[in-house]
Short mmCIF file of C-alpha atoms and ligand atoms in Angstrom, two decimals:
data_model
loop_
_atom_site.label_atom_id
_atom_site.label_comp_id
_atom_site.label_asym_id
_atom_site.label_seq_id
_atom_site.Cartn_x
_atom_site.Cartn_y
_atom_site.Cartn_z
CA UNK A 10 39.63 104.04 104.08
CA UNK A 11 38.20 105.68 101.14
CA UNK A 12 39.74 105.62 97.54
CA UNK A 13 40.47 109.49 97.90
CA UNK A 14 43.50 108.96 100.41
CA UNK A 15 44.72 105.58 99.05
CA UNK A 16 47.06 105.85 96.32
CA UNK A 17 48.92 102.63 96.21
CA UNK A 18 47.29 100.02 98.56
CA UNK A 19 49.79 97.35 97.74
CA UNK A 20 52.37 99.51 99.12
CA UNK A 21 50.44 100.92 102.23
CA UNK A 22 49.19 97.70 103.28
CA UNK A 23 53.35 96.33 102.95
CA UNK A 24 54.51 98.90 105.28
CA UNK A 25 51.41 98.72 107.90
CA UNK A 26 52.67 94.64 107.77
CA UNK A 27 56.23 95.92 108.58
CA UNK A 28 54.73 97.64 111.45
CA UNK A 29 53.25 94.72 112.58
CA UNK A 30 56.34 92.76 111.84
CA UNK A 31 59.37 95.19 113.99
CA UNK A 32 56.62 95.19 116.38
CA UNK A 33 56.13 91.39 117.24
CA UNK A 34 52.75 91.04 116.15
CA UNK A 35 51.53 88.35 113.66
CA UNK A 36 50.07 89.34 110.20
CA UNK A 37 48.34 87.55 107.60
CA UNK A 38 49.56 87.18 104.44
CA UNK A 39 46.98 85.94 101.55
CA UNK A 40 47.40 84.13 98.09
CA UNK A 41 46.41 81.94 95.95
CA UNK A 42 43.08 81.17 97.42
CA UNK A 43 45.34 80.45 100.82
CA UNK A 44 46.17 82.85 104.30
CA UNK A 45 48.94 81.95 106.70
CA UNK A 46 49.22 84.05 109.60
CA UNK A 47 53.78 84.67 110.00
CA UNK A 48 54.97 85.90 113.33
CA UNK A 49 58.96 86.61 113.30
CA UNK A 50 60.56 84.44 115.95
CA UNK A 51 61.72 87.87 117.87
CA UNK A 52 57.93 88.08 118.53
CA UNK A 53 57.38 84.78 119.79
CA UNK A 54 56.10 83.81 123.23
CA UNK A 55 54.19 81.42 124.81
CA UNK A 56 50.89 83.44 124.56
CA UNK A 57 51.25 84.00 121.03
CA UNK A 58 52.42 80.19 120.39
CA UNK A 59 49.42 78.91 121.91
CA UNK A 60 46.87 81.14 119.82
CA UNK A 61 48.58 80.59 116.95
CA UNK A 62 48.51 76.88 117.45
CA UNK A 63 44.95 77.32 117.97
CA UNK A 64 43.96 79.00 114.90
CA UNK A 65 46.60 76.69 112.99
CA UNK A 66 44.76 74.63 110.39
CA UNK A 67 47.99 72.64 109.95
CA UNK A 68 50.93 72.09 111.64
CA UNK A 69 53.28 75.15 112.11
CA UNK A 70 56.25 75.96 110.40
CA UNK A 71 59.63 77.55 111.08
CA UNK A 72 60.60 79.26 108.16
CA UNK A 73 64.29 79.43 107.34
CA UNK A 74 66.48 80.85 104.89
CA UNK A 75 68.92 78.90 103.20
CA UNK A 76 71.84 80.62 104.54
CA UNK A 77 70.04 79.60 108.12
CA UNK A 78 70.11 75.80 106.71
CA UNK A 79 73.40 75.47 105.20
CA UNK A 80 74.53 76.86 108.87
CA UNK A 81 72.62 73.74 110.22
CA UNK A 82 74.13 71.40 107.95
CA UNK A 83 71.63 71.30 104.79
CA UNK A 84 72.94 72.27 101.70
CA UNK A 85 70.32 73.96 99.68
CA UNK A 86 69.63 76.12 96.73
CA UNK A 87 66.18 77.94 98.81
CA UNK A 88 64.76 78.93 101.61
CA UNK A 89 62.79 75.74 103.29
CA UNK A 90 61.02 74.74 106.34
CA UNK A 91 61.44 72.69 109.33
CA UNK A 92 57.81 71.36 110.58
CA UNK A 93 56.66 72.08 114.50
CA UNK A 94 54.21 69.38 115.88
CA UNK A 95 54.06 72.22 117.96
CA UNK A 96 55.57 75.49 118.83
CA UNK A 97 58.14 74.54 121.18
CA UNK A 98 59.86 78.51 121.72
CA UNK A 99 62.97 76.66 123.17
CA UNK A 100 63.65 74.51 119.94
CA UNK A 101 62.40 77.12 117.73
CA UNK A 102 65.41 80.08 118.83
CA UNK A 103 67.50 76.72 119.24
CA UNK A 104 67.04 76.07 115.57
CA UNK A 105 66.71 79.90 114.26
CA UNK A 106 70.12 81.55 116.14
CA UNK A 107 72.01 78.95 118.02
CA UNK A 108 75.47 78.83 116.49
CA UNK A 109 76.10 75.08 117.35
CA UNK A 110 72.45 73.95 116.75
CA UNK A 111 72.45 71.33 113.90
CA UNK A 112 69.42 69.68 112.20
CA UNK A 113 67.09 67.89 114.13
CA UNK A 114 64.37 66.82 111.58
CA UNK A 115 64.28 66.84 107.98
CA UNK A 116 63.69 70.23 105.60
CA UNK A 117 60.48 70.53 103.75
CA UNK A 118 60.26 72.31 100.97
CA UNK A 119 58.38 75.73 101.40
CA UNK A 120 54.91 76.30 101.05
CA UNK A 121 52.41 79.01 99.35
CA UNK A 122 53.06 82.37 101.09
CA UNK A 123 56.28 81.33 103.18
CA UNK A 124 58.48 83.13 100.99
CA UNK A 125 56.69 85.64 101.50
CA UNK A 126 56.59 85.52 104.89
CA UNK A 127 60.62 85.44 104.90
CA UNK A 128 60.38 88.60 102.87
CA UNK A 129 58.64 90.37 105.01
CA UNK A 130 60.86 89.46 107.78
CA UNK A 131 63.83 91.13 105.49
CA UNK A 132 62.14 94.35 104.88
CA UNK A 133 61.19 94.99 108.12
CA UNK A 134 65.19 94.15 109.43
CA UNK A 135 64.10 91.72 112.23
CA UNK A 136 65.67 88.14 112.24
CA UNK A 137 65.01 86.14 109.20
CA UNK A 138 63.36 83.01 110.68
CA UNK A 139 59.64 83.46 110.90
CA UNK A 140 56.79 80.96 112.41
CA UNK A 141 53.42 80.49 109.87
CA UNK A 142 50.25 78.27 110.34
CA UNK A 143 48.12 78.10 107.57
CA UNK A 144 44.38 79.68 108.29
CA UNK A 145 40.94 79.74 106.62
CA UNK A 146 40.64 83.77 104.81
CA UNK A 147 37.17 83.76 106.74
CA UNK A 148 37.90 83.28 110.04
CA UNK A 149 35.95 86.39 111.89
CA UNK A 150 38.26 86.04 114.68
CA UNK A 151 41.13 87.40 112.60
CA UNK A 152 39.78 90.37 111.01
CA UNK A 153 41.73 92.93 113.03
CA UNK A 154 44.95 91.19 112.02
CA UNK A 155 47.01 93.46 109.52
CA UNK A 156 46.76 91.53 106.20
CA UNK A 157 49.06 92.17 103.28
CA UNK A 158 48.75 89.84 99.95
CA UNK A 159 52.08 87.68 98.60
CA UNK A 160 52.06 89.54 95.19
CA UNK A 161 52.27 92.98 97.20
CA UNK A 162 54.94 92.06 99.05
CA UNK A 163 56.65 90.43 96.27
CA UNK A 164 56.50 93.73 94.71
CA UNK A 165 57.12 96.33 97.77
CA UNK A 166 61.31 96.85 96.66
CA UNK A 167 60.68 97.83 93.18
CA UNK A 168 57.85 100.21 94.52
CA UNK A 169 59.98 101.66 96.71
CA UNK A 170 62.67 102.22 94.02
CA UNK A 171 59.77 103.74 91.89
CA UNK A 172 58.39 106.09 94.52
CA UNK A 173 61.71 107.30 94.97
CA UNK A 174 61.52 111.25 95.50
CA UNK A 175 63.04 114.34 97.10
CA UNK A 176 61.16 115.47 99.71
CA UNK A 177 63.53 118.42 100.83
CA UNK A 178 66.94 119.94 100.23
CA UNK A 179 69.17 122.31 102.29
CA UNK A 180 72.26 123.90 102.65
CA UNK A 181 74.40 122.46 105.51
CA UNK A 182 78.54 123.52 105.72
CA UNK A 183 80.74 121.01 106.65
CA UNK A 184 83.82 121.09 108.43
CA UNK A 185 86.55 121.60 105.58
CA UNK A 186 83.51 121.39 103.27
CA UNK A 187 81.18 124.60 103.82
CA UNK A 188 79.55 124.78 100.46
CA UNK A 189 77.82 120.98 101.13
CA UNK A 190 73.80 120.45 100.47
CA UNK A 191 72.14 117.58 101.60
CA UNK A 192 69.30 116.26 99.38
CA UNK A 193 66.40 114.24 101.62
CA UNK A 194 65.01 111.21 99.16
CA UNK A 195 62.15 108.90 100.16
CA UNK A 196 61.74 105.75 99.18
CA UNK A 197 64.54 103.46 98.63
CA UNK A 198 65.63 100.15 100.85
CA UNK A 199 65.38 100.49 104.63
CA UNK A 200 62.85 102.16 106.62
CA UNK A 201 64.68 105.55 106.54
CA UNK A 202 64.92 108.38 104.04
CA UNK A 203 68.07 108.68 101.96
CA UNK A 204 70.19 111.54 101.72
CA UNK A 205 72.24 112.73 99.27
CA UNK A 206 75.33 114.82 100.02
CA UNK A 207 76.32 117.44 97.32
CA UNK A 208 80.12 118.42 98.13
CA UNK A 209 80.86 121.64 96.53
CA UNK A 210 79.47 122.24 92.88
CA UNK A 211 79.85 119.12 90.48
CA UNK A 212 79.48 119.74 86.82
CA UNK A 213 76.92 117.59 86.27
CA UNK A 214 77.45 117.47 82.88
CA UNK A 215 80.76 116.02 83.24
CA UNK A 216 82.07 113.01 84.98
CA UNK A 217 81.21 113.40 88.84
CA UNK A 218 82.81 111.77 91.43
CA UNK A 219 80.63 109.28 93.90
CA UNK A 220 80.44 107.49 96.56
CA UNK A 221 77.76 105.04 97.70
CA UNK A 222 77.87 104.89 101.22
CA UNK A 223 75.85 102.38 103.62
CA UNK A 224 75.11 103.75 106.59
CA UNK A 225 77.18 102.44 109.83
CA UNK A 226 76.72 103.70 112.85
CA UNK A 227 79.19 102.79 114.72
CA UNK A 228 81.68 103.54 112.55
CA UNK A 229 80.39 106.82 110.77
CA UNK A 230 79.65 108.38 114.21
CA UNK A 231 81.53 106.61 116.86
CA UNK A 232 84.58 105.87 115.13
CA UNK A 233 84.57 102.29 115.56
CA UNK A 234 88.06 100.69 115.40
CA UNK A 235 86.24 97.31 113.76
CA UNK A 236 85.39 98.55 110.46
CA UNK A 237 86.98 101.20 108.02
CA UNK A 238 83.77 103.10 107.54
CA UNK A 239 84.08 106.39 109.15
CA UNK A 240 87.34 107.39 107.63
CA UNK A 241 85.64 106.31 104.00
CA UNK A 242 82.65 108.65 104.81
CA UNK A 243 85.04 111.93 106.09
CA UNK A 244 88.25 111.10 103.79
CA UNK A 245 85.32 111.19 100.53
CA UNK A 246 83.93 114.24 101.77
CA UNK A 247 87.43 116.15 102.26
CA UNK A 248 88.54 114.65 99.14
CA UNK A 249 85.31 115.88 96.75
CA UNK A 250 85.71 119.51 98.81
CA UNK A 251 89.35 120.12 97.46
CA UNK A 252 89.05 118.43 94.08
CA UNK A 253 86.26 120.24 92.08
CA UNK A 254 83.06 118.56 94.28
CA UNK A 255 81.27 115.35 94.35
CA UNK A 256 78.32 113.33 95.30
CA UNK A 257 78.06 111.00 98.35
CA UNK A 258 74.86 108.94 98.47
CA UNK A 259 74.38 108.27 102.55
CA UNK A 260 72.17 104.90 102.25
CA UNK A 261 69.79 103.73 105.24
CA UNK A 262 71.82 100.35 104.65
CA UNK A 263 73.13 99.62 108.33
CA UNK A 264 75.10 96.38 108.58
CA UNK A 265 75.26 95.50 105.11
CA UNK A 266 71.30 95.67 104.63
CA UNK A 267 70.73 94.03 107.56
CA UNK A 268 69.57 96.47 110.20
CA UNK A 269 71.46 97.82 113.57
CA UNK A 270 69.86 95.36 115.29
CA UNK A 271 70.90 91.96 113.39
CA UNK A 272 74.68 93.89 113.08
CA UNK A 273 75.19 93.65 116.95
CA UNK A 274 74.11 90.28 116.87
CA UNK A 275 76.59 89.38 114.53
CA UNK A 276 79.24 91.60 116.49
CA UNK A 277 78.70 88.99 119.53
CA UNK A 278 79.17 86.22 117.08
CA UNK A 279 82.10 87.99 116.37
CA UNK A 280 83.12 88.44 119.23
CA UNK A 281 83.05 84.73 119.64
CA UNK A 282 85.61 84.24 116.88
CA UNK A 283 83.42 83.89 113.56
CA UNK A 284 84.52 86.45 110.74
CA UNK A 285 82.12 89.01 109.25
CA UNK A 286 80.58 86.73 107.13
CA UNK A 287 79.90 83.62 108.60
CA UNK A 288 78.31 85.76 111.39
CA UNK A 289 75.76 86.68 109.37
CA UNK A 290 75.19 83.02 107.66
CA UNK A 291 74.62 81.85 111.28
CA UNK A 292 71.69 84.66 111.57
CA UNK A 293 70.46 83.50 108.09
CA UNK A 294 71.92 86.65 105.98
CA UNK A 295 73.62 86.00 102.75
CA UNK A 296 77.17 87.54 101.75
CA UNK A 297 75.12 90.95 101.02
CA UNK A 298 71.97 91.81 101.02
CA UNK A 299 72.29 95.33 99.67
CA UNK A 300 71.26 96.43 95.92
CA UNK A 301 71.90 99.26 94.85
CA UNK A 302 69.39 99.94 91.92
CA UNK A 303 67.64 103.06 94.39
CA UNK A 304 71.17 104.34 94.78
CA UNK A 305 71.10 104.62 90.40
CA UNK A 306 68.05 106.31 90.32
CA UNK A 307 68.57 109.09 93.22
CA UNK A 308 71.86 109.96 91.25
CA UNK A 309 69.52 110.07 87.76
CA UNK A 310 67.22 112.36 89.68
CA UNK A 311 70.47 114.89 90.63
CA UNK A 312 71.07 115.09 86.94
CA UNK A 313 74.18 112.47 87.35
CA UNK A 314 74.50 110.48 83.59
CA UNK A 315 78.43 109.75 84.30
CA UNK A 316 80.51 108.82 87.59
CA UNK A 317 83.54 108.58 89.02
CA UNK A 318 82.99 105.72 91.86
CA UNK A 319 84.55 105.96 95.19
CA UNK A 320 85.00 102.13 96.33
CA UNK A 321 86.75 99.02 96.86
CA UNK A 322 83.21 97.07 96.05
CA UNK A 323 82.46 95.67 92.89
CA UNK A 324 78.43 95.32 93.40
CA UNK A 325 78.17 98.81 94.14
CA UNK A 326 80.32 99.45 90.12
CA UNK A 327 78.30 96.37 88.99
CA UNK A 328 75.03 98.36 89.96
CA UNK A 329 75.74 101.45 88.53
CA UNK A 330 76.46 100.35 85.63
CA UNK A 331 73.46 97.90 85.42
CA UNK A 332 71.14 100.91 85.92
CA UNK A 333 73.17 102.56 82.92
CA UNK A 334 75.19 105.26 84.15
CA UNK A 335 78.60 105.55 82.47
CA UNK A 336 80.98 104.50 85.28
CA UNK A 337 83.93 106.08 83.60
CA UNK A 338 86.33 104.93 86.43
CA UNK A 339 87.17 104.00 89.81
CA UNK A 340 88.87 105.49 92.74
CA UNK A 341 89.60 103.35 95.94
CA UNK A 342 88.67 104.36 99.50
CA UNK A 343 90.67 103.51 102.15
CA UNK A 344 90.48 104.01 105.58
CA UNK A 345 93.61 103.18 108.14
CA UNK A 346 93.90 99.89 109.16
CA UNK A 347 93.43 98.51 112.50
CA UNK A 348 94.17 95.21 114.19
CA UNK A 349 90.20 95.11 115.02
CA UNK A 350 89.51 95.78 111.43
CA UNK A 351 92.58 94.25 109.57
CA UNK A 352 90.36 90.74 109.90
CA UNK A 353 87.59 92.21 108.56
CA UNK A 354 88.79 93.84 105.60
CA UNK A 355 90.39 90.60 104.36
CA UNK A 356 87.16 88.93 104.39
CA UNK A 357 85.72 91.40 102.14
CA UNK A 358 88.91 90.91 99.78
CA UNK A 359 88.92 87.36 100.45
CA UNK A 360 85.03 86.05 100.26
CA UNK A 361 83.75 88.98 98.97
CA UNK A 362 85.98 90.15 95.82
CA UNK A 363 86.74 94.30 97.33
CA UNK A 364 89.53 95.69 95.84
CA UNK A 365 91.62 95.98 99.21
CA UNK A 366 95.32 95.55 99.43
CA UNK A 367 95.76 93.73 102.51
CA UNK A 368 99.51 93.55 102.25
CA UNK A 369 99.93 97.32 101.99
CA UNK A 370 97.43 97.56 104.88
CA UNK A 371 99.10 95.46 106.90
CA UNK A 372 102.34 96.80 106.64
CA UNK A 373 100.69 99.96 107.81
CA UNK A 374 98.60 98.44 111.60
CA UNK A 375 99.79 100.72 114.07
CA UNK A 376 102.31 98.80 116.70
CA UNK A 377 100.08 96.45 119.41
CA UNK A 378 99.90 98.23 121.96
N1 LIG B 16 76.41 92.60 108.75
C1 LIG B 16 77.54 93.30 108.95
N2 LIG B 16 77.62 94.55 108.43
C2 LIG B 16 78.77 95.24 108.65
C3 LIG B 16 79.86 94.73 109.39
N3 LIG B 16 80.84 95.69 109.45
C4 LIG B 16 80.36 96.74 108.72
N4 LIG B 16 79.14 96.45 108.26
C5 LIG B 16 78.27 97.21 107.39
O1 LIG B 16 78.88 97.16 106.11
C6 LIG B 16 78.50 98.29 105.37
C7 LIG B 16 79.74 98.98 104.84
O2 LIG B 16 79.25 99.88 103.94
P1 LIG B 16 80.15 100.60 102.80
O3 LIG B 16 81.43 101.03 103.42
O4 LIG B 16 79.27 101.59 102.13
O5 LIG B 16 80.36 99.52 101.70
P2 LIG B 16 81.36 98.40 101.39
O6 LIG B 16 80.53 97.26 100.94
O7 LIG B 16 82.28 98.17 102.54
O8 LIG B 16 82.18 98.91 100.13
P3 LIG B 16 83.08 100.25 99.94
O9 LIG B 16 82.27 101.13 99.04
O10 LIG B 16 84.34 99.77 99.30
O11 LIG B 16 83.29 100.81 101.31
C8 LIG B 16 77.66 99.16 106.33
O12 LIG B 16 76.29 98.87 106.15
C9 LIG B 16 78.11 98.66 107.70
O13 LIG B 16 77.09 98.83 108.71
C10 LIG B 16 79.73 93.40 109.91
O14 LIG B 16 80.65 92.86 110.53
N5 LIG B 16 78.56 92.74 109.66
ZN1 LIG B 17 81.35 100.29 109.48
#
């Protein structure tokens, strides 16, 4: 495509490989004089183990993050990978998702363009365990394979934070909040826009109040009884509307960074007895994937220099401040406590530092029924 319509390449050719990626379909991913062609394991089947193996100028790897490995019983500061003498789909989902699968051959360290490869995976919220082979860059056969380079991928989140823009604005009144606008932003983590909500009229040359607020959907629209989300999101936007007006950042941030999909996957796990956390180790996620550095720069685009911040999470504080707003203080947000979500809330005060008092939320679960 000519010069005239590209403006950022790097970027363009990231977000076709996402396509590619959510889709099932393998890309190629060059650097360093090398290509691997990555497949996420959600995209693997037979037919597409068999080419692969056929282009494969080595043996395949299973790519796996470290929270993936520790899960499976190696300890280990990075990502790493677990060889294939071939692409056996059974031992490969066995070894990427089961929650009882442990180790069955030793962890190599990664090689060129497998990080990337797990990257990719990230960004494009599909399961973080990805299949490469290395290739030769010349092979004819794989020209109309979306390629996308290691350094642009490498660089695709701080583009996005940098691209950041507003790409429409409108009035819309809210129940017990009619004078509400909601600011469209693109750019940012996810594959959504963001939106900011403006409650009211904030001085925006004084301290304005904040929240940050990942998107959940079933919590935020369906009222789900296992998380506190929902009443965070409405009690926030009640609570700027009668006290002078406010700013809450919606964030397309769904289960903690890690996509709708990869959050009902952990629900099961859930289900199954593990807490919040370790659900997501077993699917490879970390504690939290989330940053918050777009979230700074939307509110430095609204004119926002010092907040007031809604929450019980310390990143989301840590963040703003990093990005140098004046975070001039804090106000919890608490929503009623459940016995489906009284588990989960501990966890975050437990394992991951929130400001939640547990006691004072327990002595408040509505009687078993
Ligand atoms: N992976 C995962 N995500 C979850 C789970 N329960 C809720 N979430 C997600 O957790 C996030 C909660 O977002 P927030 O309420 O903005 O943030 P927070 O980290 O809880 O901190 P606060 O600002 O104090 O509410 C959303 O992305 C939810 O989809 C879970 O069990 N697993
Ligand atoms: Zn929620």
């Amino acid at each position: 495509m000519s010069s005239d319509f590209i403006k950022d390449r790097g970027q363009i050719s990231v977000e076709r490989a996402l396509a590619e990626f959510r889709a099932g379909r393998p890309v190629r991913i060059t650097g360093r004089g090398t290509s691997v062609l990555a497949v996420g394991i959600e995209g693997l089947d037979e037919e597409l183990a068999a080419a692969l193996e056929r282009k494969a100028a080595d043996r395949a790897r299973l790519v796996l993050p470290t929270a993936r490995l520790r899960r499976l019983g190696a300890e280990r500061a990075s990502a790493g990978i677990i060889a294939l003498p071939e692409i056996d789909l059974r031992r490969v989902m066995h070894l990427s998702l089961a929650s009882d699968a442990r180790l069955d051959a030793p962890v190599g360290c990664l090689q060129p363009l497998d990080e990337a490869a797990l990257e990719l995976a990230r960004l494009s919220l599909v399961l973080p365990a990805v299949v490469t082979v290395s290739v030769s860059a010349e092979d004819p056969a794989l020209a109309d394979v979306v390629a996308v380079s290691e350094d642009d991928i490498a660089a695709f989140r701080r583009s996005q934070v940098r691209s950041l823009r507003i790409v429409g604005r409108a009035p819309v009144p809210l129940e017990g909040a009619s004078e509400t606008e909601f600011v469209v932003f693109r750019g940012g983590e996810g594959l959504r826009d963001q939106v900011a909500i403006v409650v009211g009229r904030p001085d925006l040359a004084q301290t304005v109040p904040v929240r940050l607020h990942s998107a959940c959907l079933t919590g935020d629209l369906f009222g789900s009884l296992k998380c506190d989300c929902g009443d965070q999101l409405r009690n926030t936007v009640q609570w700027m509307a009668e006290n002078g007006g406010g700013i809450l950042l919606y964030l397309d941030q769904e289960g903690r960074g890690n996509g709708i999909a990869n959050k009902m996957r952990a629900y099961k796990l859930q289900a199954q007895g593990f807490d919040t956390y370790d659900a997501d180790e077993i699917l490879g996620f970390g504690l939290d994937q989330r940053r918050f550095d777009f979230a700074a720069e939307m509110l430095r685009q609204l004119g926002v220099a010092s907040v007031s911040i809604m929450t019980n999470n310390p990143e989301k504080i840590a963040a703003l401040k990093a990005a140098g707003l004046a975070v001039v203080d804090e106000q919890r947000v608490i929503g009623r406590p459940t016995s489906e979500n009284i588990r989960y809330l501990a966890a975050k005060r437990e394992r991951a530092g929130h400001f939640i008092d547990i006691d004072a939320l327990s002595a408040h679960l509505p009687p078993r029924d």
